mmCIF file of C-alpha atoms and ligand atoms in Angstrom:
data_model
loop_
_atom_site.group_PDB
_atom_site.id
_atom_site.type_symbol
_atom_site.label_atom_id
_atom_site.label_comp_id
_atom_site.label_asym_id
_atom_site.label_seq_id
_atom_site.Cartn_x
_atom_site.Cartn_y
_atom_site.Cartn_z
ATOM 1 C CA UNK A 1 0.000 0.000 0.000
ATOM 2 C CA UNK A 2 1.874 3.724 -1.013
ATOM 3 C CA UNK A 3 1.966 6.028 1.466
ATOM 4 C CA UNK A 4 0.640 9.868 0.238
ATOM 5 C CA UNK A 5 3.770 11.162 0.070
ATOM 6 C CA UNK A 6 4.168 8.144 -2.858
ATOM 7 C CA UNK A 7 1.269 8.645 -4.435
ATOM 8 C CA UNK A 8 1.709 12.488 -4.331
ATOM 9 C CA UNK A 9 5.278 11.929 -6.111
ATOM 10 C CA UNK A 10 3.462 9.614 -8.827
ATOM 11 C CA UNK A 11 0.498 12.214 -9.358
ATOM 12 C CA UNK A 12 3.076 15.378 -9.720
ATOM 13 C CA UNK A 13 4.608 13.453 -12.537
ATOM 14 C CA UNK A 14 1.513 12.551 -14.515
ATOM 15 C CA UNK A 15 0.947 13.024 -18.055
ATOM 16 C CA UNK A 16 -2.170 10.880 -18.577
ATOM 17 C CA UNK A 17 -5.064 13.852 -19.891
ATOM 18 C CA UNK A 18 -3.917 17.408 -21.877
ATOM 19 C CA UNK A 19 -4.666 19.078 -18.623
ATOM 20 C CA UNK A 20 -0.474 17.893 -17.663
ATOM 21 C CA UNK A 21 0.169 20.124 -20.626
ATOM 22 C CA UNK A 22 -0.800 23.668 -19.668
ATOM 23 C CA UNK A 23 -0.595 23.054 -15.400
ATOM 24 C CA UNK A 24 2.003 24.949 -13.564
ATOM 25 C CA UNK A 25 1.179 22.836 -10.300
ATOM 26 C CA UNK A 26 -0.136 19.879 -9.983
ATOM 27 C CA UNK A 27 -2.220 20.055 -6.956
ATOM 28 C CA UNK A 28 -2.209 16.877 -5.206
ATOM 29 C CA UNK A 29 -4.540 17.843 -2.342
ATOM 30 C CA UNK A 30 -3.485 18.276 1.539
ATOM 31 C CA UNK A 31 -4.527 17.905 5.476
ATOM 32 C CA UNK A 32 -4.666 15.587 7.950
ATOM 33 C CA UNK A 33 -3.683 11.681 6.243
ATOM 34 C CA UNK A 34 -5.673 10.309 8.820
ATOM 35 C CA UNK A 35 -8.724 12.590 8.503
ATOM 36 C CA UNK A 36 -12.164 11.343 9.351
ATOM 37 C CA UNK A 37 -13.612 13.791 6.708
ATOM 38 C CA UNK A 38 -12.351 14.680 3.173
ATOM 39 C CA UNK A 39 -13.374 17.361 0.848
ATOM 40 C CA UNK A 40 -13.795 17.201 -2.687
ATOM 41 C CA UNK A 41 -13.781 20.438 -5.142
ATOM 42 C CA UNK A 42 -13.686 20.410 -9.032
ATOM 43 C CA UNK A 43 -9.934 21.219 -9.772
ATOM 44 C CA UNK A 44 -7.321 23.650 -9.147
ATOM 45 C CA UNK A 45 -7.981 27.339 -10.283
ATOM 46 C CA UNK A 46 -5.728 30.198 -11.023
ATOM 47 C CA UNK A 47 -4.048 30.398 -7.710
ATOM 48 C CA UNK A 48 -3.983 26.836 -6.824
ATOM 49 C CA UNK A 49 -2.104 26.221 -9.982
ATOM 50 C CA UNK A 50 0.671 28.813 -9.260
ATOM 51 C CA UNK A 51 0.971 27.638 -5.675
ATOM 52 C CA UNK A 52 0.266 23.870 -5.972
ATOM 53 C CA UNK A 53 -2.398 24.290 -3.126
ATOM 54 C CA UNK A 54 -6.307 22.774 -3.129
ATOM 55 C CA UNK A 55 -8.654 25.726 -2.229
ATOM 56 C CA UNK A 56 -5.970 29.144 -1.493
ATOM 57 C CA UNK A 57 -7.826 31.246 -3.790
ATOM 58 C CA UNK A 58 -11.354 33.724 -3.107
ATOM 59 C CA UNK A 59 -13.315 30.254 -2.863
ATOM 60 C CA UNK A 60 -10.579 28.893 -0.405
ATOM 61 C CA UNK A 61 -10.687 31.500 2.685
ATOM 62 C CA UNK A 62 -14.859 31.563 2.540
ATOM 63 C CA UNK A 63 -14.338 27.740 2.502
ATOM 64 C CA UNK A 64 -11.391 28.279 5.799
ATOM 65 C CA UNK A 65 -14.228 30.310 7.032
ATOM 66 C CA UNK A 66 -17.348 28.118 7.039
ATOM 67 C CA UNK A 67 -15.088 25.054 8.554
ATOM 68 C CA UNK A 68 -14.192 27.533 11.378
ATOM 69 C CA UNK A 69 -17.222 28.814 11.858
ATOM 70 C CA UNK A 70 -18.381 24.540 12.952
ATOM 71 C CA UNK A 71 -15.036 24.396 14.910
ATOM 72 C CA UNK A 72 -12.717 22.739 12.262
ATOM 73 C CA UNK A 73 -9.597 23.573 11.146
ATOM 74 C CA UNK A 74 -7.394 22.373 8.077
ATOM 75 C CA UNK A 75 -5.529 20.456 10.077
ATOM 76 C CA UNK A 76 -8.159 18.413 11.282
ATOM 77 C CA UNK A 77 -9.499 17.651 7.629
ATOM 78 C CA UNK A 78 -8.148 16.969 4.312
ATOM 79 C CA UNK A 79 -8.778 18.607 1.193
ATOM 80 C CA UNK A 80 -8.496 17.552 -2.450
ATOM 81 C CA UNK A 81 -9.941 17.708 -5.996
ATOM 82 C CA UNK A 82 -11.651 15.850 -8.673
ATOM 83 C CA UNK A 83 -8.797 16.574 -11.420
ATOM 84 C CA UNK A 84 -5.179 17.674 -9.997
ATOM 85 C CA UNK A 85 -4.541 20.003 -12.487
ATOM 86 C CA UNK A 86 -6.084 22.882 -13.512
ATOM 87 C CA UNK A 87 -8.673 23.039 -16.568
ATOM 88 C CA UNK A 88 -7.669 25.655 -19.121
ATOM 89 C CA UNK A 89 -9.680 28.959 -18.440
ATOM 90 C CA UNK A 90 -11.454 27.348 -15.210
ATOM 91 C CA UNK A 91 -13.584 25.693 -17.211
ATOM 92 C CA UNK A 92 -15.186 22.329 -15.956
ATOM 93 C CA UNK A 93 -13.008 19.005 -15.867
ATOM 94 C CA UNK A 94 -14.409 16.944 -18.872
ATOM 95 C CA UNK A 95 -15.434 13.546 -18.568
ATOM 96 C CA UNK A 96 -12.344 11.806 -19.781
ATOM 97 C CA UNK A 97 -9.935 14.350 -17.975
ATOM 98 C CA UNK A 98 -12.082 13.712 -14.611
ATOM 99 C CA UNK A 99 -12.122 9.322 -15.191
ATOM 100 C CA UNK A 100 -8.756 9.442 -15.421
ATOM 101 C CA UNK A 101 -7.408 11.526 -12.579
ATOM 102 C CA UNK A 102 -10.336 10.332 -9.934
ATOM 103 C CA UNK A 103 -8.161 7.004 -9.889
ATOM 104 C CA UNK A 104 -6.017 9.002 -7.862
ATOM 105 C CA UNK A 105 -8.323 10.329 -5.372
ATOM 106 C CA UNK A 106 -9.707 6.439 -4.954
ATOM 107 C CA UNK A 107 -5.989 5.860 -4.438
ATOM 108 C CA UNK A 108 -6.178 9.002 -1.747
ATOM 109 C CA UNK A 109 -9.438 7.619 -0.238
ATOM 110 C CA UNK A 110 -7.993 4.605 0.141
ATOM 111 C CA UNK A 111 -5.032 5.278 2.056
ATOM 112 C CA UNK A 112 -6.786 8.261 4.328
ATOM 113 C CA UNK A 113 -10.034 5.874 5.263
ATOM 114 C CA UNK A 114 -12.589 8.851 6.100
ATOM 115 C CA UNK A 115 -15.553 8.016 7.132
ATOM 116 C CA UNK A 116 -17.026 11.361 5.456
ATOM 117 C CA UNK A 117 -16.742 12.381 1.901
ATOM 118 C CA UNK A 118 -18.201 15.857 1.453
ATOM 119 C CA UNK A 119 -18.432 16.839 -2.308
ATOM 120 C CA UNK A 120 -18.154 20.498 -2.813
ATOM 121 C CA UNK A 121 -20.238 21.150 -5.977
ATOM 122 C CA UNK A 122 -21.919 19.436 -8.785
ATOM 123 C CA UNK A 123 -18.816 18.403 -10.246
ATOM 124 C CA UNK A 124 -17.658 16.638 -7.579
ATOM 125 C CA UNK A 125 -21.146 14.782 -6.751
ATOM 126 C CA UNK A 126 -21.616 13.756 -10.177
ATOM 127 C CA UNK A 127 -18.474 12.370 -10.461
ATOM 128 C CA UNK A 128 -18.909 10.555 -6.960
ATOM 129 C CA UNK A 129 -22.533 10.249 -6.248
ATOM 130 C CA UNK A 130 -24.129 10.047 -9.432
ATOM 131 C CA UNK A 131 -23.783 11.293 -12.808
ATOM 132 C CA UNK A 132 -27.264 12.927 -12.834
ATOM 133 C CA UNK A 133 -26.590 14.214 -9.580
ATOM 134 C CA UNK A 134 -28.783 18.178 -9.316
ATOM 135 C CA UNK A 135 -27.091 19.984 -6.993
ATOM 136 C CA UNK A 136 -29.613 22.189 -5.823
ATOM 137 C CA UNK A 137 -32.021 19.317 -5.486
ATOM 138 C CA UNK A 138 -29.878 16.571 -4.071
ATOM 139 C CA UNK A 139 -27.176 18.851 -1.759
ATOM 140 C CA UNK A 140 -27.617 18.187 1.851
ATOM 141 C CA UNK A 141 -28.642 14.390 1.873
ATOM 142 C CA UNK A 142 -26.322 11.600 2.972
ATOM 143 C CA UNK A 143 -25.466 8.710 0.881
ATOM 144 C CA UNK A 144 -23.910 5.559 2.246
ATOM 145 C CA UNK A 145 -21.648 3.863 -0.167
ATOM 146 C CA UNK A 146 -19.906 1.035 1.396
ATOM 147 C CA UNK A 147 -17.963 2.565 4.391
ATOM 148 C CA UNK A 148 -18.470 6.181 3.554
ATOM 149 C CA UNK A 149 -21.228 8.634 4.198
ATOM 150 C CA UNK A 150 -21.321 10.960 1.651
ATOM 151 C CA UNK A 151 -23.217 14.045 0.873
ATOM 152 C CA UNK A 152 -22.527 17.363 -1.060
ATOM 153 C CA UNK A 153 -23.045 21.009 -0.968
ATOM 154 C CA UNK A 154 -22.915 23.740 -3.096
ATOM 155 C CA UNK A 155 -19.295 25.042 -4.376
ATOM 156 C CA UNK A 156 -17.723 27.808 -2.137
ATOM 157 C CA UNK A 157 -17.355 29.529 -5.657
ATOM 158 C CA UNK A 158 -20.887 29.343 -6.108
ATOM 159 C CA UNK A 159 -21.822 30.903 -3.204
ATOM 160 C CA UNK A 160 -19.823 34.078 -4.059
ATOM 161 C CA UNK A 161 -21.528 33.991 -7.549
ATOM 162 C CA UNK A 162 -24.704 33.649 -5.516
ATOM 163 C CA UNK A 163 -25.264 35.172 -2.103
ATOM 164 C CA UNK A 164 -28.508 33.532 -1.056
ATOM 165 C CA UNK A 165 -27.149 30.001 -1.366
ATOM 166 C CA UNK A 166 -25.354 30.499 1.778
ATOM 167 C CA UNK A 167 -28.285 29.644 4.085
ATOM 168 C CA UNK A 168 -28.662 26.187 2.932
ATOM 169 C CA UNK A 169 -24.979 25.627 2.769
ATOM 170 C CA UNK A 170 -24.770 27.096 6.221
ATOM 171 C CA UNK A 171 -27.194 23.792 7.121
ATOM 172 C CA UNK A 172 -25.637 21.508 5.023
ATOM 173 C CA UNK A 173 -21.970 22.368 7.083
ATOM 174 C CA UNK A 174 -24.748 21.948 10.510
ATOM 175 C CA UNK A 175 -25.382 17.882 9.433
ATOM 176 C CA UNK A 176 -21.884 17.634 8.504
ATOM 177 C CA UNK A 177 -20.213 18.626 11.620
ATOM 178 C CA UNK A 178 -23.226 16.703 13.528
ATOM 179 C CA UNK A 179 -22.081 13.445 11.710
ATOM 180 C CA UNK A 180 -18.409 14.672 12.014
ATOM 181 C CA UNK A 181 -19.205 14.340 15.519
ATOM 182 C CA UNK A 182 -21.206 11.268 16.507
ATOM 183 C CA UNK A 183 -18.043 9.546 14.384
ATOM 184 C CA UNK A 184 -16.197 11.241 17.496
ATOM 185 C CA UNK A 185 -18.403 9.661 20.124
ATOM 186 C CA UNK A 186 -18.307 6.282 18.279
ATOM 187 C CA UNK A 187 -14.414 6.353 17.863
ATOM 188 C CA UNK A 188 -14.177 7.015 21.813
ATOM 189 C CA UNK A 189 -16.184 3.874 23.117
HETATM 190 N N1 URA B 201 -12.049 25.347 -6.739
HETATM 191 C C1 URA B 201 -11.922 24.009 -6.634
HETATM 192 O O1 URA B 201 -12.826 23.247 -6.954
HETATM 193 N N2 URA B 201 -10.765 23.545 -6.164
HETATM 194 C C2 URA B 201 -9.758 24.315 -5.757
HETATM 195 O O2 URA B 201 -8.734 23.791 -5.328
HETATM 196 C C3 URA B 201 -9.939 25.711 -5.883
HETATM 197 C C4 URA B 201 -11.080 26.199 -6.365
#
């Protein structure tokens, strides 16, 4: 079984989708290895690609704030993407890019063991949940596949585009740190 570090060293040298072409970063994704919940965004923007780092941007400190605001830190969790490289212009991941590179994050999943998968977007729950997956109709459910509960939310990035999104997020990041929680009290017996 790698280690992250390992798989991290195999990921920054991929060149299996265009995306390897135009990335200045590859950006492998970071926090606690032995985190009891991961995130999940779409794929590096702008900033994460000059850095190297999931979620530093605009979208990245209202995300720092929401997981501080239910006492988390980044420490505590780990954070990754769907594709590890950024997508021309921001644009979405497409299908092929996204099939090849979420081999990786099984790889990551794998090795971490969380018992929480939170997808952070449509992108993300369509390419985990379900590949109808409607974000605004489906966000703030759990899903239990195998050992995993999983549920999603809307994108931090949406909810600068869109202001009144934030209550239901602000409820969906409620259930999550309630389950984050009982995991606690289970863990302890
Ligand atoms: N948006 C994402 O989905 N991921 C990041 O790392 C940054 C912005």
């Amino acid at each position: 079984m790698y280690t992250l570090d390992k798989l991290q060293s195999i990921v920054t040298k991929c060149h299996r989708c265009p995306l390897s072409k135009t990335r200045t970063n590859v950006v492998f994704g970071e926090g606690n290895p032995k985190a009891k919940l991961v995130f999940v965004g779409e794929g590096p923007g702008f900033n994460e690609d000059k850095i190297g780092r999931p979620f530093v941007g605009k979208a990245g400190q209202l995300f720092d704030k929401m997981i501080e605001a239910i006492g988390l830190k980044r420490e505590y969790i780990y954070i990754t993407n769907i594709v590890k490289c950024r997508p021309p212009n921001n644009r979405n991941p497409l299908e092929e890019e996204s099939k090849i590179c979420i081999e990786f994050l099984r790889w990551q999943v794998k090795i971490i063991e969380p018992d929480i998968i939170v997808c952070l977007g449509a992108v993300a729950a369509r390419n985990i949940i379900d590949k109808n997956f409607k974000i605004t109709k489906e966000r703030g459910i759990w899903f239990n596949r195998g050992n995993f509960s999983i549920i999603a939310t809307y994108h931090p990035a949406a909810l600068l585009r869109d202001e009144s999104k934030k209550r239901e997020a602000w409820e969906d990041f409620k259930r999550i740190k309630k389950k984050y929680d009982e995991i606690d009290v289970k863990m302890e017996r």
